[in-house]
Protein backbone atom coordinates (compact mmCIF):
# COMPACT_ATOMS: atom_id res chain seq x y z
CA UNK A 1 0.00 0.00 0.00
CA UNK A 2 1.85 3.08 -1.27
CA UNK A 3 0.77 6.70 -0.94
CA UNK A 4 0.96 8.95 -4.01
CA UNK A 5 4.29 10.71 -4.53
CA UNK A 6 4.87 14.01 -6.35
CA UNK A 7 4.12 13.55 -10.07
CA UNK A 8 2.00 10.46 -9.35
CA UNK A 9 -0.94 9.86 -11.67
CA UNK A 10 -4.03 9.24 -9.53
CA UNK A 11 -7.57 8.16 -10.32
CA UNK A 12 -9.89 9.79 -7.80
CA UNK A 13 -13.62 9.98 -7.24
CA UNK A 14 -14.96 13.27 -5.90
CA UNK A 15 -18.53 13.52 -4.64
CA UNK A 16 -20.71 15.50 -2.21
CA UNK A 17 -19.06 18.78 -3.20
CA UNK A 18 -20.33 21.80 -1.26
CA UNK A 19 -19.58 25.53 -1.62
CA UNK A 20 -17.48 25.36 -4.81
CA UNK A 21 -19.05 28.56 -6.15
CA UNK A 22 -16.55 31.32 -6.79
CA UNK A 23 -13.59 29.07 -6.02
CA UNK A 24 -11.03 28.54 -8.75
CA UNK A 25 -10.58 24.80 -9.25
CA UNK A 26 -10.00 22.66 -12.32
CA UNK A 27 -10.67 19.55 -10.24
CA UNK A 28 -13.91 20.45 -8.46
CA UNK A 29 -15.40 22.32 -11.42
CA UNK A 30 -14.55 19.68 -14.01
CA UNK A 31 -17.47 19.37 -16.44
CA UNK A 32 -17.81 15.59 -16.75
CA UNK A 33 -20.70 13.20 -16.35
CA UNK A 34 -18.62 10.87 -14.15
CA UNK A 35 -17.31 11.85 -10.72
CA UNK A 36 -14.10 9.94 -11.45
CA UNK A 37 -11.11 11.74 -12.91
CA UNK A 38 -7.35 11.39 -13.32
CA UNK A 39 -5.09 13.99 -11.74
CA UNK A 40 -1.31 14.33 -11.68
CA UNK A 41 0.20 15.43 -8.38
CA UNK A 42 2.02 18.72 -8.99
CA UNK A 43 -0.22 20.05 -11.76
CA UNK A 44 -2.53 22.23 -9.64
CA UNK A 45 -2.68 25.89 -10.65
CA UNK A 46 -5.16 27.10 -8.01
CA UNK A 47 -4.92 26.95 -4.20
CA UNK A 48 -7.93 24.61 -3.95
CA UNK A 49 -6.41 22.16 -6.43
CA UNK A 50 -3.04 22.27 -4.66
CA UNK A 51 -4.71 21.46 -1.34
CA UNK A 52 -6.66 18.61 -2.93
CA UNK A 53 -3.36 17.20 -4.20
CA UNK A 54 -1.89 17.43 -0.69
CA UNK A 55 -4.91 15.59 0.71
CA UNK A 56 -4.65 12.87 -1.94
CA UNK A 57 -0.94 12.42 -1.15
CA UNK A 58 -1.90 11.45 2.42
CA UNK A 59 -4.36 8.78 1.26
CA UNK A 60 -3.91 5.10 0.57
CA UNK A 61 -5.48 3.29 -2.41
CA UNK A 62 -9.22 2.65 -1.89
CA UNK A 63 -9.33 5.05 1.05
CA UNK A 64 -12.38 7.32 1.15
CA UNK A 65 -12.38 10.51 3.19
CA UNK A 66 -14.51 13.51 3.95
CA UNK A 67 -12.33 16.55 3.23
CA UNK A 68 -12.65 20.22 4.09
CA UNK A 69 -10.58 23.16 2.82
CA UNK A 70 -10.88 26.49 4.64
CA UNK A 71 -10.48 29.48 2.29
CA UNK A 72 -9.13 32.95 3.08
CA UNK A 73 -12.66 34.31 3.48
CA UNK A 74 -13.41 31.73 6.18
CA UNK A 75 -15.70 29.62 3.99
CA UNK A 76 -15.14 25.89 3.70
CA UNK A 77 -15.10 23.84 0.53
CA UNK A 78 -16.18 20.32 1.45
CA UNK A 79 -16.12 17.11 -0.58
CA UNK A 80 -15.68 13.37 -0.33
CA UNK A 81 -12.56 12.01 -2.05
CA UNK A 82 -11.82 8.37 -2.79
CA UNK A 83 -8.42 7.35 -4.11
CA UNK A 84 -9.07 4.56 -6.60
CA UNK A 85 -5.70 4.03 -8.25
CA UNK A 86 -2.11 5.25 -7.99
CA UNK A 87 0.61 5.19 -10.63
CA UNK A 88 3.78 6.48 -8.99
CA UNK A 89 6.66 7.74 -11.15
CA UNK A 90 10.27 6.65 -10.85
CA UNK A 91 12.10 8.61 -8.11
CA UNK A 92 14.21 11.59 -9.30
CA UNK A 93 17.57 9.95 -8.52
CA UNK A 94 16.83 7.10 -10.97
CA UNK A 95 16.08 9.41 -13.91
CA UNK A 96 18.48 10.70 -16.51
CA UNK A 97 19.68 14.30 -16.43
CA UNK A 98 17.50 15.09 -19.43
CA UNK A 99 14.39 13.69 -17.71
CA UNK A 100 15.04 15.71 -14.56
CA UNK A 101 15.67 18.82 -16.66
CA UNK A 102 12.31 18.38 -18.38
CA UNK A 103 10.50 17.95 -15.06
CA UNK A 104 12.29 20.95 -13.58
CA UNK A 105 11.17 23.10 -16.51
CA UNK A 106 7.58 21.96 -15.98
CA UNK A 107 7.62 22.84 -12.27
CA UNK A 108 9.34 26.15 -12.98
CA UNK A 109 6.68 27.18 -15.52
CA UNK A 110 3.90 26.30 -13.09
CA UNK A 111 5.62 28.39 -10.45
CA UNK A 112 5.83 31.34 -12.83
CA UNK A 113 2.10 31.04 -13.54
CA UNK A 114 1.25 30.92 -9.83
CA UNK A 115 3.62 33.65 -8.62
CA UNK A 116 1.61 36.83 -9.44
CA UNK A 117 -1.42 35.75 -7.37
CA UNK A 118 -0.20 32.88 -5.20
CA UNK A 119 3.53 33.31 -4.39
CA UNK A 120 3.46 30.77 -1.55
CA UNK A 121 2.27 28.04 -3.90
CA UNK A 122 4.76 29.21 -6.53
CA UNK A 123 7.49 28.78 -3.92
CA UNK A 124 6.57 25.10 -3.59
CA UNK A 125 6.83 24.58 -7.35
CA UNK A 126 10.21 26.33 -7.54
CA UNK A 127 11.46 24.15 -4.69
CA UNK A 128 10.35 21.02 -6.55
CA UNK A 129 12.07 22.26 -9.71
CA UNK A 130 15.31 22.78 -7.79
CA UNK A 131 15.00 19.32 -6.22
CA UNK A 132 14.76 17.72 -9.68
CA UNK A 133 18.01 19.36 -10.76
CA UNK A 134 19.83 18.84 -7.46
CA UNK A 135 19.06 15.13 -7.61
CA UNK A 136 21.76 15.09 -10.32
CA UNK A 137 24.22 17.21 -8.31
CA UNK A 138 27.02 18.03 -8.53
CA UNK A 139 26.06 19.19 -12.01
CA UNK A 140 29.63 20.01 -13.03
CA UNK A 141 30.55 16.37 -12.34
CA UNK A 142 28.08 14.99 -14.91
CA UNK A 143 29.62 13.32 -17.95
CA UNK A 144 29.16 15.56 -21.03
CA UNK A 145 29.64 12.54 -23.30
CA UNK A 146 26.77 10.75 -21.58
CA UNK A 147 24.37 13.59 -20.79
CA UNK A 148 25.33 16.05 -23.51
CA UNK A 149 27.21 19.32 -22.86
CA UNK A 150 24.17 21.42 -23.78
CA UNK A 151 22.02 19.54 -21.25
CA UNK A 152 24.48 20.16 -18.40
CA UNK A 153 24.87 23.83 -19.27
CA UNK A 154 21.10 24.25 -19.49
CA UNK A 155 20.65 22.58 -16.10
CA UNK A 156 23.18 24.92 -14.49
CA UNK A 157 21.54 27.98 -16.03
CA UNK A 158 18.05 26.84 -15.08
CA UNK A 159 19.11 26.16 -11.48
CA UNK A 160 20.36 29.74 -11.11
CA UNK A 161 17.08 31.05 -12.56
CA UNK A 162 15.11 28.90 -10.13
CA UNK A 163 17.21 30.20 -7.22
CA UNK A 164 16.31 33.72 -8.34
CA UNK A 165 12.64 32.74 -8.43
CA UNK A 166 12.87 31.25 -4.94
CA UNK A 167 14.52 34.44 -3.69
CA UNK A 168 11.58 36.47 -5.04
CA UNK A 169 9.17 34.24 -3.08
CA UNK A 170 11.27 34.58 0.07
CA UNK A 171 11.38 38.37 -0.25
CA UNK A 172 7.58 38.45 -0.32
CA UNK A 173 7.66 36.49 2.96
CA UNK A 174 10.29 38.84 4.50
CA UNK A 175 12.69 35.90 4.90
CA UNK A 176 15.79 37.93 4.08
CA UNK A 177 18.39 35.73 5.79
CA UNK A 178 17.26 32.86 3.58
CA UNK A 179 17.39 35.07 0.50
CA UNK A 180 21.08 35.63 1.19
CA UNK A 181 21.66 31.89 1.50
CA UNK A 182 19.83 31.08 -1.72
CA UNK A 183 21.74 33.77 -3.64
CA UNK A 184 25.19 33.07 -2.20
CA UNK A 185 26.25 31.72 -5.61
CA UNK A 186 26.18 35.34 -6.85
CA UNK A 187 29.36 36.09 -4.88
CA UNK A 188 31.34 33.76 -7.14
CA UNK A 189 29.96 35.02 -10.45
CA UNK A 190 32.14 37.23 -12.63
CA UNK A 191 29.17 38.94 -14.27
CA UNK A 192 26.10 38.56 -12.03
CA UNK A 193 22.73 39.71 -13.30
CA UNK A 194 21.23 43.00 -12.16
CA UNK A 195 18.23 41.10 -10.78
CA UNK A 196 20.40 38.84 -8.61
CA UNK A 197 22.47 41.77 -7.35
CA UNK A 198 19.36 43.79 -6.52
CA UNK A 199 17.76 40.98 -4.51
CA UNK A 200 20.96 40.19 -2.64
CA UNK A 201 21.50 43.87 -1.77
CA UNK A 202 17.85 44.24 -0.75
CA UNK A 203 18.17 41.29 1.62
CA UNK A 204 21.41 42.69 3.08
CA UNK A 205 19.71 46.05 3.54
CA UNK A 206 16.83 44.54 5.48
CA UNK A 207 19.18 42.71 7.87
CA UNK A 208 21.12 45.99 8.29
CA UNK A 209 24.25 44.87 6.49
CA UNK A 210 24.50 48.29 4.88
CA UNK A 211 28.18 48.23 3.92
CA UNK A 212 27.85 44.78 2.39
CA UNK A 213 24.75 45.88 0.46
CA UNK A 214 26.62 48.88 -0.98
CA UNK A 215 29.53 46.63 -2.00
CA UNK A 216 27.08 44.23 -3.65
CA UNK A 217 25.49 47.00 -5.73
CA UNK A 218 28.89 48.40 -6.70
CA UNK A 219 29.66 45.13 -8.51
CA UNK A 220 27.42 46.36 -11.35
CA UNK A 221 26.62 49.69 -12.97
CA UNK A 222 23.83 50.29 -10.48
CA UNK A 223 23.17 53.83 -11.73
CA UNK A 224 22.03 52.38 -15.06
CA UNK A 225 19.31 50.38 -13.31
CA UNK A 226 16.46 52.38 -11.77
CA UNK A 227 15.65 49.83 -9.05
CA UNK A 228 19.30 49.40 -8.09
CA UNK A 229 20.06 53.12 -8.04
CA UNK A 230 16.98 53.81 -5.90
CA UNK A 231 18.01 51.06 -3.50
CA UNK A 232 21.58 52.39 -3.35
CA UNK A 233 20.42 55.86 -2.26
CA UNK A 234 17.99 54.29 0.19
CA UNK A 235 20.80 52.26 1.77
CA UNK A 236 23.13 55.27 1.99
CA UNK A 237 20.43 57.37 3.64
CA UNK A 238 19.45 54.69 6.14
CA UNK A 239 23.10 53.92 6.93
CA UNK A 240 23.75 57.59 7.71
CA UNK A 241 20.62 57.79 9.88
CA UNK A 242 21.68 54.69 11.82
CA UNK A 243 25.18 56.10 12.36
CA UNK A 244 23.80 59.46 13.51
CA UNK A 245 21.42 57.74 15.94
CA UNK A 246 24.30 55.67 17.33
CA UNK A 247 26.58 58.71 17.73
CA UNK A 248 23.84 60.63 19.52
CA UNK A 249 23.29 57.72 21.89
CA UNK A 250 27.01 57.58 22.69
CA UNK A 251 27.08 61.34 23.36
CA UNK A 252 24.15 61.06 25.76
CA UNK A 253 25.80 58.20 27.61
CA UNK A 254 29.32 59.58 27.85
CA UNK A 255 29.07 63.23 26.84
mmCIF file of C-alpha atoms in Angstrom:
data_model
loop_
_atom_site.group_PDB
_atom_site.id
_atom_site.type_symbol
_atom_site.label_atom_id
_atom_site.label_comp_id
_atom_site.label_asym_id
_atom_site.label_seq_id
_atom_site.Cartn_x
_atom_site.Cartn_y
_atom_site.Cartn_z
ATOM 1 C CA UNK A 1 0.000 0.000 0.000
ATOM 2 C CA UNK A 2 1.846 3.075 -1.270
ATOM 3 C CA UNK A 3 0.771 6.696 -0.943
ATOM 4 C CA UNK A 4 0.962 8.950 -4.011
ATOM 5 C CA UNK A 5 4.288 10.710 -4.526
ATOM 6 C CA UNK A 6 4.870 14.007 -6.353
ATOM 7 C CA UNK A 7 4.121 13.554 -10.070
ATOM 8 C CA UNK A 8 2.001 10.463 -9.351
ATOM 9 C CA UNK A 9 -0.940 9.860 -11.668
ATOM 10 C CA UNK A 10 -4.033 9.235 -9.535
ATOM 11 C CA UNK A 11 -7.572 8.161 -10.318
ATOM 12 C CA UNK A 12 -9.894 9.787 -7.802
ATOM 13 C CA UNK A 13 -13.622 9.975 -7.244
ATOM 14 C CA UNK A 14 -14.964 13.270 -5.902
ATOM 15 C CA UNK A 15 -18.528 13.523 -4.642
ATOM 16 C CA UNK A 16 -20.715 15.498 -2.213
ATOM 17 C CA UNK A 17 -19.061 18.776 -3.199
ATOM 18 C CA UNK A 18 -20.328 21.804 -1.261
ATOM 19 C CA UNK A 19 -19.579 25.534 -1.622
ATOM 20 C CA UNK A 20 -17.480 25.355 -4.811
ATOM 21 C CA UNK A 21 -19.054 28.558 -6.152
ATOM 22 C CA UNK A 22 -16.551 31.316 -6.789
ATOM 23 C CA UNK A 23 -13.587 29.069 -6.016
ATOM 24 C CA UNK A 24 -11.027 28.540 -8.752
ATOM 25 C CA UNK A 25 -10.575 24.803 -9.252
ATOM 26 C CA UNK A 26 -10.000 22.658 -12.316
ATOM 27 C CA UNK A 27 -10.672 19.547 -10.236
ATOM 28 C CA UNK A 28 -13.906 20.451 -8.458
ATOM 29 C CA UNK A 29 -15.398 22.317 -11.425
ATOM 30 C CA UNK A 30 -14.553 19.684 -14.009
ATOM 31 C CA UNK A 31 -17.465 19.368 -16.436
ATOM 32 C CA UNK A 32 -17.814 15.593 -16.747
ATOM 33 C CA UNK A 33 -20.703 13.202 -16.355
ATOM 34 C CA UNK A 34 -18.625 10.866 -14.153
ATOM 35 C CA UNK A 35 -17.314 11.855 -10.717
ATOM 36 C CA UNK A 36 -14.098 9.936 -11.448
ATOM 37 C CA UNK A 37 -11.105 11.737 -12.913
ATOM 38 C CA UNK A 38 -7.351 11.389 -13.322
ATOM 39 C CA UNK A 39 -5.092 13.987 -11.740
ATOM 40 C CA UNK A 40 -1.313 14.333 -11.683
ATOM 41 C CA UNK A 41 0.201 15.435 -8.377
ATOM 42 C CA UNK A 42 2.016 18.715 -8.994
ATOM 43 C CA UNK A 43 -0.224 20.052 -11.758
ATOM 44 C CA UNK A 44 -2.529 22.234 -9.644
ATOM 45 C CA UNK A 45 -2.684 25.887 -10.651
ATOM 46 C CA UNK A 46 -5.155 27.097 -8.010
ATOM 47 C CA UNK A 47 -4.920 26.950 -4.204
ATOM 48 C CA UNK A 48 -7.928 24.613 -3.951
ATOM 49 C CA UNK A 49 -6.408 22.158 -6.426
ATOM 50 C CA UNK A 50 -3.035 22.274 -4.657
ATOM 51 C CA UNK A 51 -4.707 21.457 -1.340
ATOM 52 C CA UNK A 52 -6.660 18.615 -2.929
ATOM 53 C CA UNK A 53 -3.362 17.204 -4.197
ATOM 54 C CA UNK A 54 -1.887 17.435 -0.687
ATOM 55 C CA UNK A 55 -4.913 15.592 0.709
ATOM 56 C CA UNK A 56 -4.646 12.869 -1.936
ATOM 57 C CA UNK A 57 -0.936 12.420 -1.150
ATOM 58 C CA UNK A 58 -1.895 11.447 2.416
ATOM 59 C CA UNK A 59 -4.361 8.780 1.265
ATOM 60 C CA UNK A 60 -3.911 5.098 0.570
ATOM 61 C CA UNK A 61 -5.480 3.285 -2.407
ATOM 62 C CA UNK A 62 -9.219 2.648 -1.890
ATOM 63 C CA UNK A 63 -9.329 5.052 1.049
ATOM 64 C CA UNK A 64 -12.379 7.323 1.150
ATOM 65 C CA UNK A 65 -12.381 10.509 3.189
ATOM 66 C CA UNK A 66 -14.512 13.515 3.954
ATOM 67 C CA UNK A 67 -12.329 16.546 3.228
ATOM 68 C CA UNK A 68 -12.648 20.223 4.091
ATOM 69 C CA UNK A 69 -10.582 23.163 2.817
ATOM 70 C CA UNK A 70 -10.877 26.495 4.637
ATOM 71 C CA UNK A 71 -10.481 29.475 2.289
ATOM 72 C CA UNK A 72 -9.133 32.954 3.084
ATOM 73 C CA UNK A 73 -12.656 34.311 3.485
ATOM 74 C CA UNK A 74 -13.406 31.729 6.176
ATOM 75 C CA UNK A 75 -15.700 29.616 3.993
ATOM 76 C CA UNK A 76 -15.143 25.887 3.705
ATOM 77 C CA UNK A 77 -15.103 23.842 0.529
ATOM 78 C CA UNK A 78 -16.181 20.318 1.446
ATOM 79 C CA UNK A 79 -16.117 17.114 -0.578
ATOM 80 C CA UNK A 80 -15.677 13.371 -0.335
ATOM 81 C CA UNK A 81 -12.564 12.010 -2.049
ATOM 82 C CA UNK A 82 -11.817 8.374 -2.787
ATOM 83 C CA UNK A 83 -8.421 7.353 -4.110
ATOM 84 C CA UNK A 84 -9.075 4.559 -6.595
ATOM 85 C CA UNK A 85 -5.701 4.026 -8.248
ATOM 86 C CA UNK A 86 -2.109 5.254 -7.992
ATOM 87 C CA UNK A 87 0.615 5.193 -10.634
ATOM 88 C CA UNK A 88 3.779 6.479 -8.986
ATOM 89 C CA UNK A 89 6.663 7.738 -11.154
ATOM 90 C CA UNK A 90 10.267 6.647 -10.847
ATOM 91 C CA UNK A 91 12.096 8.612 -8.108
ATOM 92 C CA UNK A 92 14.214 11.587 -9.305
ATOM 93 C CA UNK A 93 17.572 9.955 -8.524
ATOM 94 C CA UNK A 94 16.834 7.102 -10.967
ATOM 95 C CA UNK A 95 16.084 9.413 -13.915
ATOM 96 C CA UNK A 96 18.480 10.700 -16.515
ATOM 97 C CA UNK A 97 19.677 14.305 -16.430
ATOM 98 C CA UNK A 98 17.497 15.094 -19.427
ATOM 99 C CA UNK A 99 14.388 13.693 -17.711
ATOM 100 C CA UNK A 100 15.043 15.708 -14.560
ATOM 101 C CA UNK A 101 15.670 18.819 -16.661
ATOM 102 C CA UNK A 102 12.307 18.381 -18.378
ATOM 103 C CA UNK A 103 10.499 17.952 -15.061
ATOM 104 C CA UNK A 104 12.295 20.953 -13.576
ATOM 105 C CA UNK A 105 11.169 23.097 -16.512
ATOM 106 C CA UNK A 106 7.582 21.957 -15.981
ATOM 107 C CA UNK A 107 7.621 22.839 -12.271
ATOM 108 C CA UNK A 108 9.336 26.150 -12.981
ATOM 109 C CA UNK A 109 6.684 27.176 -15.523
ATOM 110 C CA UNK A 110 3.899 26.300 -13.086
ATOM 111 C CA UNK A 111 5.618 28.390 -10.449
ATOM 112 C CA UNK A 112 5.831 31.337 -12.833
ATOM 113 C CA UNK A 113 2.096 31.035 -13.538
ATOM 114 C CA UNK A 114 1.247 30.922 -9.832
ATOM 115 C CA UNK A 115 3.622 33.655 -8.617
ATOM 116 C CA UNK A 116 1.608 36.827 -9.438
ATOM 117 C CA UNK A 117 -1.415 35.754 -7.374
ATOM 118 C CA UNK A 118 -0.201 32.876 -5.205
ATOM 119 C CA UNK A 119 3.530 33.306 -4.385
ATOM 120 C CA UNK A 120 3.456 30.766 -1.546
ATOM 121 C CA UNK A 121 2.267 28.043 -3.903
ATOM 122 C CA UNK A 122 4.760 29.213 -6.534
ATOM 123 C CA UNK A 123 7.489 28.780 -3.922
ATOM 124 C CA UNK A 124 6.572 25.099 -3.592
ATOM 125 C CA UNK A 125 6.832 24.577 -7.349
ATOM 126 C CA UNK A 126 10.207 26.327 -7.543
ATOM 127 C CA UNK A 127 11.464 24.153 -4.689
ATOM 128 C CA UNK A 128 10.350 21.025 -6.551
ATOM 129 C CA UNK A 129 12.074 22.257 -9.708
ATOM 130 C CA UNK A 130 15.309 22.776 -7.793
ATOM 131 C CA UNK A 131 14.995 19.321 -6.223
ATOM 132 C CA UNK A 132 14.756 17.723 -9.679
ATOM 133 C CA UNK A 133 18.010 19.361 -10.756
ATOM 134 C CA UNK A 134 19.831 18.839 -7.456
ATOM 135 C CA UNK A 135 19.057 15.125 -7.612
ATOM 136 C CA UNK A 136 21.765 15.086 -10.323
ATOM 137 C CA UNK A 137 24.220 17.206 -8.312
ATOM 138 C CA UNK A 138 27.021 18.029 -8.526
ATOM 139 C CA UNK A 139 26.063 19.194 -12.007
ATOM 140 C CA UNK A 140 29.628 20.005 -13.028
ATOM 141 C CA UNK A 141 30.552 16.366 -12.342
ATOM 142 C CA UNK A 142 28.082 14.986 -14.910
ATOM 143 C CA UNK A 143 29.615 13.324 -17.949
ATOM 144 C CA UNK A 144 29.159 15.564 -21.034
ATOM 145 C CA UNK A 145 29.635 12.545 -23.297
ATOM 146 C CA UNK A 146 26.766 10.753 -21.581
ATOM 147 C CA UNK A 147 24.373 13.593 -20.789
ATOM 148 C CA UNK A 148 25.327 16.053 -23.507
ATOM 149 C CA UNK A 149 27.212 19.323 -22.857
ATOM 150 C CA UNK A 150 24.171 21.423 -23.782
ATOM 151 C CA UNK A 151 22.025 19.544 -21.249
ATOM 152 C CA UNK A 152 24.475 20.156 -18.405
ATOM 153 C CA UNK A 153 24.866 23.831 -19.267
ATOM 154 C CA UNK A 154 21.102 24.248 -19.494
ATOM 155 C CA UNK A 155 20.654 22.577 -16.099
ATOM 156 C CA UNK A 156 23.176 24.925 -14.486
ATOM 157 C CA UNK A 157 21.539 27.983 -16.035
ATOM 158 C CA UNK A 158 18.053 26.844 -15.081
ATOM 159 C CA UNK A 159 19.110 26.161 -11.480
ATOM 160 C CA UNK A 160 20.357 29.743 -11.108
ATOM 161 C CA UNK A 161 17.078 31.051 -12.560
ATOM 162 C CA UNK A 162 15.115 28.895 -10.126
ATOM 163 C CA UNK A 163 17.208 30.196 -7.217
ATOM 164 C CA UNK A 164 16.311 33.717 -8.343
ATOM 165 C CA UNK A 165 12.637 32.741 -8.434
ATOM 166 C CA UNK A 166 12.875 31.247 -4.945
ATOM 167 C CA UNK A 167 14.522 34.444 -3.694
ATOM 168 C CA UNK A 168 11.579 36.467 -5.042
ATOM 169 C CA UNK A 169 9.173 34.243 -3.084
ATOM 170 C CA UNK A 170 11.272 34.579 0.072
ATOM 171 C CA UNK A 171 11.380 38.367 -0.255
ATOM 172 C CA UNK A 172 7.579 38.451 -0.316
ATOM 173 C CA UNK A 173 7.657 36.491 2.959
ATOM 174 C CA UNK A 174 10.295 38.840 4.497
ATOM 175 C CA UNK A 175 12.693 35.896 4.896
ATOM 176 C CA UNK A 176 15.792 37.927 4.077
ATOM 177 C CA UNK A 177 18.391 35.733 5.788
ATOM 178 C CA UNK A 178 17.257 32.856 3.582
ATOM 179 C CA UNK A 179 17.395 35.072 0.496
ATOM 180 C CA UNK A 180 21.083 35.635 1.193
ATOM 181 C CA UNK A 181 21.656 31.894 1.504
ATOM 182 C CA UNK A 182 19.831 31.081 -1.719
ATOM 183 C CA UNK A 183 21.741 33.772 -3.643
ATOM 184 C CA UNK A 184 25.188 33.071 -2.204
ATOM 185 C CA UNK A 185 26.252 31.720 -5.613
ATOM 186 C CA UNK A 186 26.182 35.337 -6.854
ATOM 187 C CA UNK A 187 29.362 36.092 -4.884
ATOM 188 C CA UNK A 188 31.339 33.756 -7.137
ATOM 189 C CA UNK A 189 29.957 35.017 -10.451
ATOM 190 C CA UNK A 190 32.135 37.234 -12.627
ATOM 191 C CA UNK A 191 29.170 38.942 -14.270
ATOM 192 C CA UNK A 192 26.102 38.556 -12.030
ATOM 193 C CA UNK A 193 22.735 39.706 -13.302
ATOM 194 C CA UNK A 194 21.231 42.996 -12.163
ATOM 195 C CA UNK A 195 18.232 41.096 -10.779
ATOM 196 C CA UNK A 196 20.400 38.839 -8.608
ATOM 197 C CA UNK A 197 22.468 41.773 -7.345
ATOM 198 C CA UNK A 198 19.359 43.794 -6.521
ATOM 199 C CA UNK A 199 17.756 40.980 -4.512
ATOM 200 C CA UNK A 200 20.961 40.186 -2.638
ATOM 201 C CA UNK A 201 21.496 43.871 -1.773
ATOM 202 C CA UNK A 202 17.850 44.237 -0.752
ATOM 203 C CA UNK A 203 18.168 41.290 1.622
ATOM 204 C CA UNK A 204 21.406 42.688 3.081
ATOM 205 C CA UNK A 205 19.714 46.052 3.544
ATOM 206 C CA UNK A 206 16.827 44.539 5.480
ATOM 207 C CA UNK A 207 19.177 42.706 7.870
ATOM 208 C CA UNK A 208 21.117 45.987 8.290
ATOM 209 C CA UNK A 209 24.252 44.865 6.491
ATOM 210 C CA UNK A 210 24.503 48.286 4.883
ATOM 211 C CA UNK A 211 28.183 48.234 3.923
ATOM 212 C CA UNK A 212 27.851 44.776 2.390
ATOM 213 C CA UNK A 213 24.748 45.879 0.464
ATOM 214 C CA UNK A 214 26.619 48.881 -0.976
ATOM 215 C CA UNK A 215 29.530 46.631 -2.004
ATOM 216 C CA UNK A 216 27.083 44.231 -3.654
ATOM 217 C CA UNK A 217 25.493 47.005 -5.728
ATOM 218 C CA UNK A 218 28.893 48.398 -6.704
ATOM 219 C CA UNK A 219 29.656 45.133 -8.514
ATOM 220 C CA UNK A 220 27.421 46.361 -11.352
ATOM 221 C CA UNK A 221 26.620 49.693 -12.966
ATOM 222 C CA UNK A 222 23.834 50.294 -10.478
ATOM 223 C CA UNK A 223 23.165 53.834 -11.729
ATOM 224 C CA UNK A 224 22.027 52.377 -15.062
ATOM 225 C CA UNK A 225 19.313 50.378 -13.305
ATOM 226 C CA UNK A 226 16.463 52.378 -11.772
ATOM 227 C CA UNK A 227 15.650 49.830 -9.049
ATOM 228 C CA UNK A 228 19.300 49.396 -8.089
ATOM 229 C CA UNK A 229 20.061 53.123 -8.039
ATOM 230 C CA UNK A 230 16.978 53.810 -5.901
ATOM 231 C CA UNK A 231 18.006 51.056 -3.496
ATOM 232 C CA UNK A 232 21.583 52.394 -3.354
ATOM 233 C CA UNK A 233 20.422 55.861 -2.260
ATOM 234 C CA UNK A 234 17.993 54.290 0.194
ATOM 235 C CA UNK A 235 20.796 52.262 1.767
ATOM 236 C CA UNK A 236 23.132 55.269 1.989
ATOM 237 C CA UNK A 237 20.425 57.372 3.644
ATOM 238 C CA UNK A 238 19.451 54.688 6.142
ATOM 239 C CA UNK A 239 23.100 53.925 6.928
ATOM 240 C CA UNK A 240 23.745 57.586 7.708
ATOM 241 C CA UNK A 241 20.624 57.792 9.875
ATOM 242 C CA UNK A 242 21.681 54.693 11.823
ATOM 243 C CA UNK A 243 25.178 56.105 12.359
ATOM 244 C CA UNK A 244 23.795 59.458 13.512
ATOM 245 C CA UNK A 245 21.421 57.740 15.936
ATOM 246 C CA UNK A 246 24.305 55.672 17.333
ATOM 247 C CA UNK A 247 26.581 58.706 17.733
ATOM 248 C CA UNK A 248 23.840 60.634 19.517
ATOM 249 C CA UNK A 249 23.288 57.722 21.885
ATOM 250 C CA UNK A 250 27.006 57.578 22.689
ATOM 251 C CA UNK A 251 27.081 61.337 23.360
ATOM 252 C CA UNK A 252 24.149 61.057 25.759
ATOM 253 C CA UNK A 253 25.798 58.195 27.610
ATOM 254 C CA UNK A 254 29.318 59.581 27.848
ATOM 255 C CA UNK A 255 29.066 63.234 26.840
#
